[in-house]
Amino acid sequence: MPTSSLNFRAAILSLTLLVVGLLIWEAAIPAQKAVGELTEYELLTGAGQPKAGVPPPSEVIAKAWEQLSNPFYDAGPNDKGIGIQIGYSIYRVLVGYALAAVIAIPLGFLIGMSPLAYKALNPFIQVLRPISPLAWMPLALFVIQDSEASAIFVIFICSIWPMLINTAFGVAGVREDWVNVARTHELNPLKTAFTVILPAAAPTILTGMRISIGIAWLVIVAAEMLVGGTGIGYYVWNEWNNLDLTSVIFSILMIGVVGMGLDAALGFVQRAVSYAE
Amino acid sequence: MKPFLSVENMTQRYPDGQGGELTVFEDATFGVEKGEFVVILGHSGCGKSTIMNILAGLSDPTSGVVIMDGTEVKGPSLDRGVVFQNYSLLPWLSTLKNVTFGVSARHPEWSRAQVIEHSTKYLAMVGLEGDVIHRKPSQLSGGMRQRVSIARAFANHPKLLLLDEPFGALDALTRGTIQDELLKIWSGTEQTVFMITHDIDEAILLADRILLMTNGPYARVAESVEITIPRPRNRTEIIEHPNYYAIRNHLVTFLGKRSKEMAGQKTGEGSNRPTPVRIDTTEPEEPENAPPALRAVNE
């Protein structure tokens, strides 16, 4: 009972903070003068045109309602529903991320199990890891010659490192005793890898995967601003060019919500594979 | 004729970190008969665990050989089951699955149902039944975990069962209960057991023969003490057996005094075989306060 009451009180507090925050925001936005209040001079110099400004939350909420009630409309290249834009972004992230996982996890196993491989590959990892994924973009665009694939490549290159390093770390840290259990039961190396080392290292590997998906979602926005065409990053930049700050704020919120969803999905998997010693 | 398990001239040296070598033990030579329960007693650092790892095939000696049932021990094998001090259960598997893990490795041809039935039977033998077997090891007490580990080892019917201080991490009361259970499960089989312990009373209760190790470096298996107390034994009854304190005093004296005096002595050439010792006060009549009869029998 104390836990549920704690949750309840926390929810009340969150809600209060939200409402207070929105009210302050709403109050802080100066209302635009109605056309009737303007002097003739002001009207002649264009002050009657709607001014660009940070919109109040009420407008953002109205925008969100409008967008979310029809998220998948497609009215030409520069006017697609938020659902379609997010769909493109998620698709790119998942493809790049999956490719990274397919390479990083087996390679991480190798590095974790073989001190030779660790020592030989470590310098490459240490040099490549700190490179901003966007720095790869020009090279990717030139070599791949396709903006879509380049964006996927950038996701691939940014999500590979945390998975690789965590897999290697997790595999190298598997308790000697558990490996000895596999050895005294005469398990072959493949069976040992799948029945002992993989489950033992899974929580650490999932930690890496969770960091990776977070980074990938951060990077896709920037990558899509560069490559353009579709995607939530492109959408934000396009609305900035349209000076539609209401849509910008709405899409920022959507980026946050989707990012939270991706993290929660991996968090769920992480809890499923974790174990208490 | 060679014993079932024969350790011949086993030597272990490690680099001491200063360019030299540290000899843990040298030319250790001893045997274990089939069906025998042998306990090795000695202070920490005398190389007991090293001997255990070599017998398990988890590490190789610097020189010397271990021959079991006519073949040389090379690498780990299902023929040598190990119960580790820290249980070594796989924490992501349930209790039952920790046992089926071993059983299906031993009998890959068995059906799933057969494996589960066999595993459940051995878990029941150590007193784990019902809901408990579906719990994860982290939800079990230390004593229960070690029971699972013992069940896993016995269920595989290894030719040799190696117990590496199996009760070291348990409290005295739990230890007593599990010792009884180990005796019960062991007496129903013809299992050959080689066990390490620090605990003298535990050694007397369980063993047919106790190997005494001197302190390192140059540790050696100095004596092989026969436990002349008939089976079945019981923790509360053996202390009343006339041989109990005679044997116990001998062991205490060895560990307390002689193991230090004999430490670090290089014994020179040849194999270091333990001296067989048989203490039996029930044969000749002994006056009440006389020192325990101690007869070293050279074979």
Coordinates of C-alpha atoms in Angstrom, one line a residue:
Chain A
M1 CA 0.0 0.0 0.0
P2 CA 2.8 2.5 0.8
T3 CA 4.2 2.0 -2.7
S4 CA 1.0 2.7 -4.5
S5 CA 0.4 5.7 -2.4
L6 CA 3.9 6.9 -3.2
N7 CA 3.2 6.4 -6.9
F8 CA -0.1 8.2 -6.6
R9 CA 1.5 11.2 -4.8
A10 CA 4.3 11.3 -7.4
A11 CA 1.7 11.3 -10.2
I12 CA -0.1 14.2 -8.5
L13 CA 3.1 16.1 -8.2
S14 CA 4.1 15.5 -11.8
L15 CA 0.7 16.6 -13.0
T16 CA 0.8 19.8 -10.9
L17 CA 4.3 20.6 -12.2
L18 CA 3.0 20.1 -15.8
V19 CA 0.0 22.4 -15.3
V20 CA 2.0 25.1 -13.5
G21 CA 4.7 25.0 -16.2
L22 CA 2.2 25.2 -19.0
L23 CA 0.4 28.1 -17.3
I24 CA 3.6 30.0 -16.8
W25 CA 4.5 29.4 -20.4
E26 CA 1.1 30.5 -21.5
A27 CA 1.2 33.7 -19.4
A28 CA 4.8 34.5 -20.6
I29 CA 3.8 34.8 -24.2
P30 CA 2.7 38.4 -25.0
A31 CA -0.6 38.4 -26.8
Q32 CA -0.4 39.9 -30.3
K33 CA -2.4 43.2 -30.6
A34 CA -5.7 42.8 -32.5
V35 CA -5.8 44.6 -35.8
G36 CA -8.4 47.1 -34.5
E37 CA -6.1 48.4 -31.8
L38 CA -3.3 49.4 -34.2
T39 CA -2.7 52.9 -35.4
E40 CA -2.8 53.6 -39.1
Y41 CA 0.9 53.9 -39.2
E42 CA 1.4 50.6 -37.6
L43 CA -0.9 49.0 -40.1
L44 CA 0.9 50.6 -43.0
T45 CA 4.3 49.3 -41.8
G46 CA 3.0 45.8 -41.7
A47 CA 2.5 45.3 -37.9
G48 CA -0.9 43.8 -38.6
Q49 CA 0.7 40.7 -40.2
P50 CA 1.0 37.8 -37.8
K51 CA 4.4 37.9 -36.1
A52 CA 6.6 34.9 -35.7
G53 CA 7.0 34.0 -32.0
V54 CA 7.2 31.2 -29.6
P55 CA 3.6 29.9 -29.5
P56 CA 1.7 29.4 -26.2
P57 CA 1.1 25.8 -25.1
S58 CA -2.6 26.0 -26.1
E59 CA -1.5 26.4 -29.8
V60 CA 0.9 23.5 -29.5
I61 CA -1.8 21.3 -28.0
A62 CA -4.2 22.3 -30.8
K63 CA -1.4 21.5 -33.3
A64 CA -0.8 18.1 -31.7
W65 CA -4.5 17.3 -31.8
E66 CA -4.6 18.2 -35.4
Q67 CA -1.5 16.2 -36.4
L68 CA -2.2 13.2 -34.2
S69 CA -5.8 12.9 -35.4
N70 CA -4.5 12.3 -38.9
P71 CA -0.9 11.2 -38.6
F72 CA -0.5 9.4 -41.9
Y73 CA -1.7 11.8 -44.6
D74 CA 0.6 12.4 -47.5
A75 CA 0.1 15.6 -49.5
G76 CA 3.3 15.7 -51.5
P77 CA 7.1 15.8 -50.6
N78 CA 6.9 18.7 -48.2
D79 CA 3.7 17.9 -46.5
K80 CA 3.5 14.5 -44.8
G81 CA 1.8 13.5 -41.6
I82 CA 3.9 13.2 -38.4
G83 CA 3.3 9.4 -38.3
I84 CA 4.9 9.0 -41.7
Q85 CA 7.9 11.2 -40.8
I86 CA 8.5 9.3 -37.5
G87 CA 8.0 6.0 -39.4
Y88 CA 10.9 6.9 -41.7
S89 CA 13.1 7.8 -38.8
I90 CA 12.3 4.6 -36.9
Y91 CA 12.9 2.5 -40.0
R92 CA 16.4 4.1 -40.5
V93 CA 17.3 3.7 -36.9
L94 CA 16.2 0.1 -36.7
V95 CA 18.0 -1.0 -39.9
G96 CA 21.2 0.8 -38.9
Y97 CA 21.0 -0.5 -35.4
A98 CA 20.2 -4.1 -36.5
L99 CA 23.2 -4.1 -38.8
A100 CA 25.4 -2.8 -36.0
A101 CA 24.1 -5.5 -33.6
V102 CA 24.8 -8.2 -36.1
I103 CA 28.4 -7.1 -36.3
A104 CA 29.0 -5.8 -32.8
I105 CA 27.8 -8.7 -30.8
P106 CA 29.8 -11.5 -32.5
L107 CA 32.8 -9.3 -32.7
G108 CA 32.4 -8.3 -29.1
F109 CA 32.3 -12.0 -28.2
L110 CA 35.6 -12.5 -30.0
I111 CA 37.2 -9.6 -28.4
G112 CA 35.9 -10.6 -25.0
M113 CA 37.1 -14.2 -25.3
S114 CA 40.5 -13.6 -26.9
P115 CA 43.0 -11.3 -25.2
L116 CA 44.9 -11.3 -28.5
A117 CA 41.9 -10.0 -30.5
Y118 CA 41.3 -7.5 -27.7
K119 CA 44.8 -6.1 -27.8
A120 CA 44.9 -6.1 -31.6
L121 CA 41.6 -4.4 -32.1
N122 CA 41.6 -2.0 -29.2
P123 CA 43.6 0.8 -30.9
F124 CA 41.1 0.9 -33.8
I125 CA 38.2 1.0 -31.5
Q126 CA 39.7 3.7 -29.4
V127 CA 40.4 5.9 -32.5
L128 CA 37.0 5.3 -34.3
R129 CA 34.8 5.5 -31.2
P130 CA 35.1 9.2 -30.4
I131 CA 34.4 10.3 -34.0
S132 CA 31.2 12.1 -34.3
P133 CA 28.9 10.0 -36.4
L134 CA 28.0 13.0 -38.6
A135 CA 31.6 13.4 -39.5
W136 CA 31.2 10.2 -41.5
M137 CA 28.4 11.8 -43.5
P138 CA 30.3 13.4 -46.4
L139 CA 32.4 10.2 -46.9
A140 CA 29.3 8.1 -46.7
L141 CA 27.4 10.3 -49.2
F142 CA 30.3 10.1 -51.6
V143 CA 31.0 6.4 -51.3
I144 CA 27.4 5.1 -51.0
Q145 CA 25.9 7.8 -53.4
D146 CA 22.6 7.4 -51.7
S147 CA 21.3 9.7 -49.0
E148 CA 18.9 7.1 -47.5
A149 CA 21.7 4.5 -47.2
S150 CA 24.1 7.2 -45.9
A151 CA 21.7 8.0 -43.0
I152 CA 21.5 4.3 -42.2
F153 CA 25.3 4.1 -42.3
V154 CA 25.6 6.9 -39.8
I155 CA 23.2 5.2 -37.4
F156 CA 25.2 2.0 -37.9
I157 CA 28.5 3.6 -37.1
C158 CA 27.2 5.4 -34.0
S159 CA 25.4 2.5 -32.5
I160 CA 28.1 -0.1 -33.0
W161 CA 30.6 1.1 -30.4
P162 CA 28.6 0.9 -27.1
M163 CA 27.3 -2.6 -28.2
L164 CA 30.8 -3.8 -29.1
I165 CA 32.5 -2.5 -26.0
N166 CA 29.8 -3.7 -23.6
T167 CA 29.6 -7.2 -25.3
A168 CA 33.4 -7.5 -25.0
F169 CA 33.3 -6.3 -21.4
G170 CA 30.4 -8.6 -20.5
V171 CA 31.9 -11.7 -22.1
A172 CA 35.4 -11.1 -20.6
G173 CA 33.8 -10.6 -17.2
V174 CA 31.8 -13.9 -17.1
R175 CA 32.7 -15.6 -13.8
E176 CA 35.4 -18.2 -14.1
D177 CA 33.2 -20.6 -12.1
W178 CA 30.5 -20.7 -14.7
V179 CA 32.9 -21.3 -17.5
N180 CA 34.4 -24.1 -15.3
V181 CA 30.9 -25.6 -15.0
A182 CA 30.7 -25.6 -18.8
R183 CA 34.1 -27.2 -19.0
T184 CA 33.5 -29.9 -16.5
H185 CA 30.3 -30.8 -18.4
E186 CA 32.3 -31.1 -21.6
L187 CA 30.2 -28.5 -23.5
N188 CA 31.7 -27.7 -26.9
P189 CA 32.7 -24.0 -27.5
L190 CA 29.5 -23.2 -29.4
K191 CA 27.3 -24.7 -26.7
T192 CA 29.3 -22.9 -24.0
A193 CA 28.9 -19.6 -25.9
F194 CA 25.1 -20.0 -26.2
T195 CA 24.2 -21.7 -22.9
V196 CA 26.6 -20.1 -20.5
I197 CA 28.5 -17.1 -21.8
L198 CA 25.6 -15.4 -23.6
P199 CA 23.1 -15.6 -20.7
A200 CA 25.8 -14.6 -18.3
A201 CA 26.8 -11.6 -20.3
A202 CA 23.3 -10.7 -21.5
P203 CA 22.6 -8.0 -19.0
T204 CA 25.8 -6.1 -19.9
I205 CA 25.2 -6.6 -23.6
L206 CA 21.7 -5.2 -23.2
T207 CA 23.1 -2.2 -21.3
G208 CA 25.2 -1.5 -24.4
M209 CA 22.3 -2.0 -26.7
R210 CA 20.2 0.4 -24.6
I211 CA 22.9 3.1 -24.8
S212 CA 23.2 2.5 -28.5
I213 CA 19.5 2.9 -29.3
G214 CA 19.6 6.2 -27.3
I215 CA 22.5 7.5 -29.3
A216 CA 21.0 6.3 -32.6
W217 CA 17.8 8.2 -31.9
L218 CA 19.8 11.4 -31.0
V219 CA 21.8 11.1 -34.2
I220 CA 19.0 10.3 -36.6
V221 CA 17.5 13.8 -36.1
A222 CA 20.8 15.5 -37.0
A223 CA 21.4 13.1 -39.9
E224 CA 18.0 13.7 -41.4
M225 CA 18.5 17.5 -41.1
L226 CA 21.5 17.0 -43.3
V227 CA 20.2 14.4 -45.9
G228 CA 16.6 15.8 -46.0
G229 CA 13.7 14.4 -47.8
T230 CA 11.8 12.5 -45.0
G231 CA 12.1 11.8 -41.4
I232 CA 11.4 13.6 -38.1
G233 CA 14.8 15.5 -38.3
Y234 CA 13.9 16.8 -41.7
Y235 CA 10.4 17.7 -40.5
V236 CA 11.8 19.8 -37.7
W237 CA 14.2 21.6 -40.1
N238 CA 11.5 22.0 -42.7
E239 CA 9.1 23.6 -40.2
W240 CA 11.9 25.9 -39.0
N241 CA 12.2 27.0 -42.6
N242 CA 8.5 27.5 -42.7
L243 CA 8.8 29.6 -39.5
D244 CA 6.2 27.3 -38.0
L245 CA 7.4 27.2 -34.4
T246 CA 4.3 25.4 -33.2
S247 CA 5.1 22.5 -35.4
V248 CA 8.8 22.6 -34.3
I249 CA 7.8 22.4 -30.6
F250 CA 5.3 19.6 -31.4
S251 CA 7.9 17.6 -33.2
I252 CA 10.5 18.1 -30.5
L253 CA 8.0 16.6 -28.1
M254 CA 7.3 13.7 -30.4
I255 CA 11.1 13.0 -30.7
G256 CA 11.2 12.8 -26.9
V257 CA 8.1 10.5 -26.7
V258 CA 9.5 8.1 -29.4
G259 CA 12.9 8.1 -27.8
M260 CA 11.4 7.2 -24.5
G261 CA 9.4 4.4 -26.2
L262 CA 12.6 2.9 -27.8
D263 CA 14.4 3.0 -24.4
A264 CA 11.5 1.4 -22.6
A265 CA 11.3 -1.4 -25.1
L266 CA 15.0 -2.3 -24.6
G267 CA 14.6 -1.8 -20.8
F268 CA 11.9 -4.4 -20.9
V269 CA 14.2 -6.9 -22.7
Q270 CA 17.0 -6.0 -20.2
R271 CA 14.8 -6.8 -17.3
A272 CA 13.9 -10.1 -19.0
V273 CA 17.5 -11.2 -19.3
S274 CA 18.8 -9.9 -15.9
Y275 CA 19.4 -12.3 -13.1
A276 CA 20.3 -12.0 -9.4
E277 CA 23.4 -13.7 -8.2
Chain B
M1 CA 48.0 -53.3 -9.1
K2 CA 47.3 -49.6 -9.6
P3 CA 44.6 -48.0 -7.6
F4 CA 41.5 -46.6 -9.4
L5 CA 42.9 -43.1 -9.3
S6 CA 46.6 -42.7 -9.2
V7 CA 48.5 -39.5 -8.8
E8 CA 52.1 -39.9 -9.7
N9 CA 55.0 -37.5 -9.0
M10 CA 52.7 -34.5 -9.4
T11 CA 54.6 -31.3 -9.1
Q12 CA 53.3 -27.7 -9.3
R13 CA 55.5 -24.7 -9.6
Y14 CA 54.6 -21.1 -10.2
P15 CA 56.8 -18.2 -11.1
D16 CA 57.2 -16.2 -7.9
G17 CA 57.2 -12.9 -9.7
Q18 CA 60.9 -12.2 -9.0
G19 CA 62.3 -14.4 -11.7
G20 CA 62.4 -17.4 -9.5
E21 CA 60.0 -20.3 -8.9
L22 CA 57.7 -21.2 -6.1
T23 CA 57.2 -24.9 -5.6
V24 CA 53.8 -25.5 -4.2
F25 CA 54.2 -29.3 -3.9
E26 CA 56.7 -31.7 -5.4
D27 CA 56.4 -35.3 -6.5
A28 CA 53.1 -35.9 -4.7
T29 CA 52.1 -39.5 -5.2
F30 CA 49.0 -41.1 -3.8
G31 CA 46.1 -43.2 -4.9
V32 CA 42.3 -43.5 -4.3
E33 CA 40.5 -46.9 -4.6
K34 CA 37.2 -47.3 -6.3
G35 CA 34.3 -46.6 -4.1
E36 CA 36.5 -44.9 -1.5
F37 CA 35.8 -41.6 0.2
V38 CA 39.0 -39.8 0.6
V39 CA 39.4 -36.4 2.3
I40 CA 42.4 -34.2 2.0
L41 CA 43.1 -32.0 5.0
G42 CA 45.6 -29.1 5.2
H43 CA 46.1 -25.5 5.9
S44 CA 45.3 -22.8 3.3
G45 CA 47.9 -22.3 0.8
C46 CA 49.3 -25.8 0.8
G47 CA 48.0 -26.5 -2.6
K48 CA 44.8 -28.5 -1.9
S49 CA 42.8 -26.5 -4.4
T50 CA 45.5 -26.8 -7.0
I51 CA 45.4 -30.6 -6.6
M52 CA 41.6 -30.4 -6.9
N53 CA 41.8 -28.4 -10.1
I54 CA 44.4 -30.8 -11.6
L55 CA 42.2 -33.8 -10.8
A56 CA 39.2 -32.0 -12.3
G57 CA 41.3 -31.3 -15.4
L58 CA 40.8 -27.6 -15.1
S59 CA 44.5 -27.0 -14.9
D60 CA 47.7 -28.9 -15.7
P61 CA 50.4 -29.8 -13.2
T62 CA 54.0 -28.6 -14.0
S63 CA 54.9 -32.3 -14.1
G64 CA 53.5 -35.6 -13.2
V65 CA 50.5 -37.5 -14.2
V66 CA 47.0 -38.4 -13.0
I67 CA 45.7 -41.7 -14.1
M68 CA 42.1 -42.6 -13.6
D69 CA 40.7 -46.0 -14.5
G70 CA 43.7 -46.7 -16.7
T71 CA 43.6 -43.5 -18.7
E72 CA 45.5 -40.3 -18.2
V73 CA 43.5 -37.3 -17.1
K74 CA 43.7 -34.6 -19.8
G75 CA 41.3 -31.7 -19.6
P76 CA 37.9 -31.7 -17.9
S77 CA 35.5 -34.6 -18.4
L78 CA 32.0 -35.7 -17.4
D79 CA 33.7 -38.6 -15.7
R80 CA 34.9 -36.3 -13.0
G81 CA 32.1 -34.3 -11.4
V82 CA 32.9 -31.2 -9.4
V83 CA 31.1 -29.5 -6.5
F84 CA 32.6 -26.1 -6.1
Q85 CA 32.8 -24.2 -2.8
N86 CA 30.7 -21.4 -4.1
Y87 CA 28.1 -23.7 -5.6
S88 CA 28.7 -22.5 -9.2
L89 CA 25.0 -22.7 -10.1
L90 CA 24.0 -20.8 -13.1
P91 CA 21.9 -17.9 -11.6
W92 CA 19.7 -17.4 -14.7
L93 CA 18.4 -21.0 -14.6
S94 CA 15.9 -22.4 -12.1
T95 CA 17.1 -25.0 -9.6
L96 CA 15.6 -27.8 -11.8
K97 CA 17.2 -26.5 -14.9
N98 CA 20.6 -26.3 -13.2
V99 CA 20.4 -30.0 -12.7
T100 CA 18.9 -30.8 -16.1
F101 CA 21.8 -28.8 -17.6
G102 CA 24.2 -31.3 -16.3
V103 CA 22.1 -34.4 -17.0
S104 CA 21.4 -33.5 -20.6
A105 CA 25.1 -32.9 -21.1
R106 CA 25.8 -36.4 -19.7
H107 CA 23.0 -38.1 -21.6
P108 CA 22.4 -36.1 -24.8
E109 CA 20.3 -39.1 -26.2
W110 CA 17.7 -38.9 -23.4
S111 CA 14.3 -37.4 -24.0
R112 CA 13.3 -34.2 -22.2
A113 CA 10.9 -36.0 -20.0
Q114 CA 13.6 -38.6 -19.0
V115 CA 16.1 -35.8 -18.2
I116 CA 13.5 -34.0 -16.0
E117 CA 12.5 -37.2 -14.2
H118 CA 16.1 -38.1 -13.4
S119 CA 16.9 -34.6 -12.2
T120 CA 13.8 -34.4 -10.1
K121 CA 14.7 -37.7 -8.5
Y122 CA 18.2 -36.5 -7.5
L123 CA 16.8 -33.2 -6.2
A124 CA 14.4 -35.1 -4.0
M125 CA 17.3 -37.1 -2.7
V126 CA 18.9 -34.0 -1.2
G127 CA 15.5 -32.9 0.1
L128 CA 14.5 -30.4 -2.6
E129 CA 10.9 -31.1 -3.7
G130 CA 7.8 -29.3 -4.9
D131 CA 7.8 -25.6 -5.7
V132 CA 11.4 -25.0 -4.6
I133 CA 12.9 -26.7 -7.6
H134 CA 11.4 -24.0 -9.9
R135 CA 13.1 -21.2 -7.9
K136 CA 16.2 -19.4 -9.0
P137 CA 19.3 -20.0 -7.0
S138 CA 19.2 -16.4 -5.7
Q139 CA 16.0 -17.3 -4.0
L140 CA 17.5 -20.2 -2.1
S141 CA 19.6 -20.2 1.0
G142 CA 23.3 -21.1 0.9
G143 CA 22.6 -24.6 2.2
M144 CA 19.9 -25.2 -0.4
R145 CA 22.2 -24.0 -3.2
Q146 CA 24.9 -26.4 -2.2
R147 CA 22.3 -29.2 -2.2
V148 CA 21.4 -28.4 -5.7
S149 CA 25.1 -28.4 -6.6
I150 CA 25.5 -31.9 -4.9
A151 CA 22.4 -33.2 -6.7
R152 CA 23.8 -32.0 -10.1
A153 CA 27.0 -33.8 -9.4
F154 CA 25.5 -37.1 -8.2
A155 CA 22.9 -37.1 -10.9
N156 CA 25.6 -37.5 -13.5
H157 CA 27.1 -40.6 -11.9
P158 CA 30.7 -39.5 -12.5
K159 CA 33.5 -42.0 -12.0
L160 CA 35.1 -39.7 -9.5
L161 CA 33.3 -37.0 -7.6
L162 CA 35.4 -34.0 -6.5
L163 CA 34.2 -31.9 -3.6
D164 CA 36.1 -28.6 -3.2
E165 CA 35.3 -27.4 0.4
P166 CA 31.7 -27.9 -0.3
F167 CA 30.5 -26.8 3.1
G168 CA 33.1 -24.0 3.6
A169 CA 30.6 -21.2 3.2
L170 CA 27.8 -22.7 5.3
D171 CA 27.0 -22.2 9.0
A172 CA 27.7 -25.0 11.3
L173 CA 24.1 -26.2 11.7
T174 CA 23.4 -26.3 8.0
R175 CA 26.7 -27.9 7.4
G176 CA 25.7 -30.8 9.7
T177 CA 22.5 -31.4 8.0
I178 CA 24.0 -31.4 4.5
Q179 CA 26.9 -33.7 5.7
D180 CA 24.2 -36.2 6.8
E181 CA 22.5 -35.8 3.4
L182 CA 25.8 -36.3 1.6
L183 CA 26.5 -39.5 3.6
K184 CA 23.0 -40.8 2.9
I185 CA 23.2 -40.1 -0.9
W186 CA 26.7 -41.5 -1.0
S187 CA 26.0 -44.7 0.9
G188 CA 23.4 -45.6 -1.7
T189 CA 26.0 -45.4 -4.5
E190 CA 29.4 -46.8 -5.1
Q191 CA 30.6 -43.3 -5.8
T192 CA 34.3 -42.6 -5.4
V193 CA 34.7 -39.3 -3.7
F194 CA 37.7 -37.0 -3.3
M195 CA 37.0 -34.1 -1.0
I196 CA 38.9 -31.0 0.3
T197 CA 38.1 -29.6 3.7
H198 CA 39.4 -27.6 6.6
D199 CA 37.1 -29.2 9.1
I200 CA 38.5 -32.0 11.1
D201 CA 35.2 -33.3 12.4
E202 CA 33.7 -33.3 9.0
A203 CA 36.7 -35.2 7.7
I204 CA 36.3 -37.9 10.3
L205 CA 32.6 -38.2 9.8
L206 CA 32.8 -38.6 6.0
A207 CA 36.1 -40.2 5.1
D208 CA 37.4 -43.7 4.7
R209 CA 40.8 -42.2 4.7
I210 CA 42.3 -38.8 5.3
L211 CA 45.3 -37.5 3.5
L212 CA 47.2 -35.0 5.6
M213 CA 49.1 -32.2 3.8
T214 CA 52.0 -30.3 5.3
N215 CA 52.3 -26.5 4.8
G216 CA 53.7 -25.1 1.7
P217 CA 56.0 -24.4 0.0
Y218 CA 57.2 -27.9 -0.9
A219 CA 54.0 -29.2 0.7
R220 CA 53.5 -32.9 0.5
V221 CA 50.9 -35.4 1.4
A222 CA 52.6 -36.7 4.5
E223 CA 50.2 -39.2 6.0
S224 CA 47.3 -41.3 5.0
V225 CA 45.1 -41.8 8.1
E226 CA 42.6 -44.6 8.0
I227 CA 39.4 -43.8 9.8
T228 CA 38.7 -46.9 11.8
I229 CA 35.1 -46.1 12.7
P230 CA 32.6 -48.4 11.2
R231 CA 29.8 -47.2 8.9
P232 CA 27.0 -46.2 8.9
R233 CA 28.2 -43.2 10.9
N234 CA 26.2 -40.6 12.6
R235 CA 27.3 -37.2 13.8
T236 CA 26.1 -37.7 17.3
E237 CA 27.2 -41.3 17.7
I238 CA 30.7 -41.3 16.3
I239 CA 32.0 -39.0 19.0
E240 CA 31.3 -41.8 21.4
H241 CA 33.4 -44.3 19.5
P242 CA 36.7 -45.0 21.3
N243 CA 38.7 -44.3 18.2
Y244 CA 37.2 -40.9 17.6
Y245 CA 39.3 -38.8 19.9
A246 CA 42.4 -40.8 19.2
I247 CA 42.1 -40.1 15.6
R248 CA 41.0 -36.5 16.2
N249 CA 44.0 -35.8 18.5
H250 CA 46.3 -37.2 15.9
L251 CA 44.9 -35.0 13.2
V252 CA 44.9 -31.9 15.5
T253 CA 48.5 -32.5 16.4
F254 CA 49.4 -32.9 12.8
L255 CA 47.7 -29.7 11.7
G256 CA 48.7 -27.7 14.7
K257 CA 52.3 -28.7 15.0
R258 CA 53.8 -31.2 12.7
S259 CA 52.5 -29.7 9.5
K260 CA 54.6 -26.6 10.3
E261 CA 57.6 -28.6 11.3
M262 CA 57.5 -30.6 8.1
A263 CA 56.9 -27.5 5.9
G264 CA 59.4 -26.3 3.4
Q265 CA 61.5 -29.5 3.7
K266 CA 62.7 -30.6 0.4
T267 CA 62.5 -34.4 0.5
G268 CA 65.0 -35.1 -2.2
E269 CA 64.7 -37.7 -4.9
G270 CA 61.8 -40.0 -5.6
S271 CA 58.1 -40.0 -5.0
N272 CA 56.6 -38.5 -1.9
R273 CA 54.2 -41.2 -0.8
P274 CA 52.1 -40.6 2.3
T275 CA 52.9 -42.8 5.3
P276 CA 49.9 -45.0 6.1
V277 CA 48.6 -44.5 9.6
R278 CA 46.1 -46.7 11.4
I279 CA 44.8 -45.8 14.8
D280 CA 42.6 -48.4 16.4
T281 CA 42.2 -48.4 20.1
T282 CA 39.5 -51.1 20.0
E283 CA 42.0 -53.9 19.2
P284 CA 44.4 -53.8 22.2
E285 CA 43.2 -52.9 25.7
E286 CA 44.2 -49.4 26.6
P287 CA 44.1 -47.8 30.0
E288 CA 41.9 -44.8 30.3
N289 CA 44.4 -41.9 30.2
A290 CA 47.0 -43.4 28.1
P291 CA 48.1 -41.5 24.9
P292 CA 46.4 -42.8 21.8
A293 CA 48.1 -45.7 20.3
L294 CA 49.8 -44.6 17.2
R295 CA 51.2 -47.1 14.9
A296 CA 52.8 -46.2 11.6
V297 CA 52.4 -49.1 9.3
N298 CA 54.8 -49.1 6.4
E299 CA 53.6 -51.0 3.4

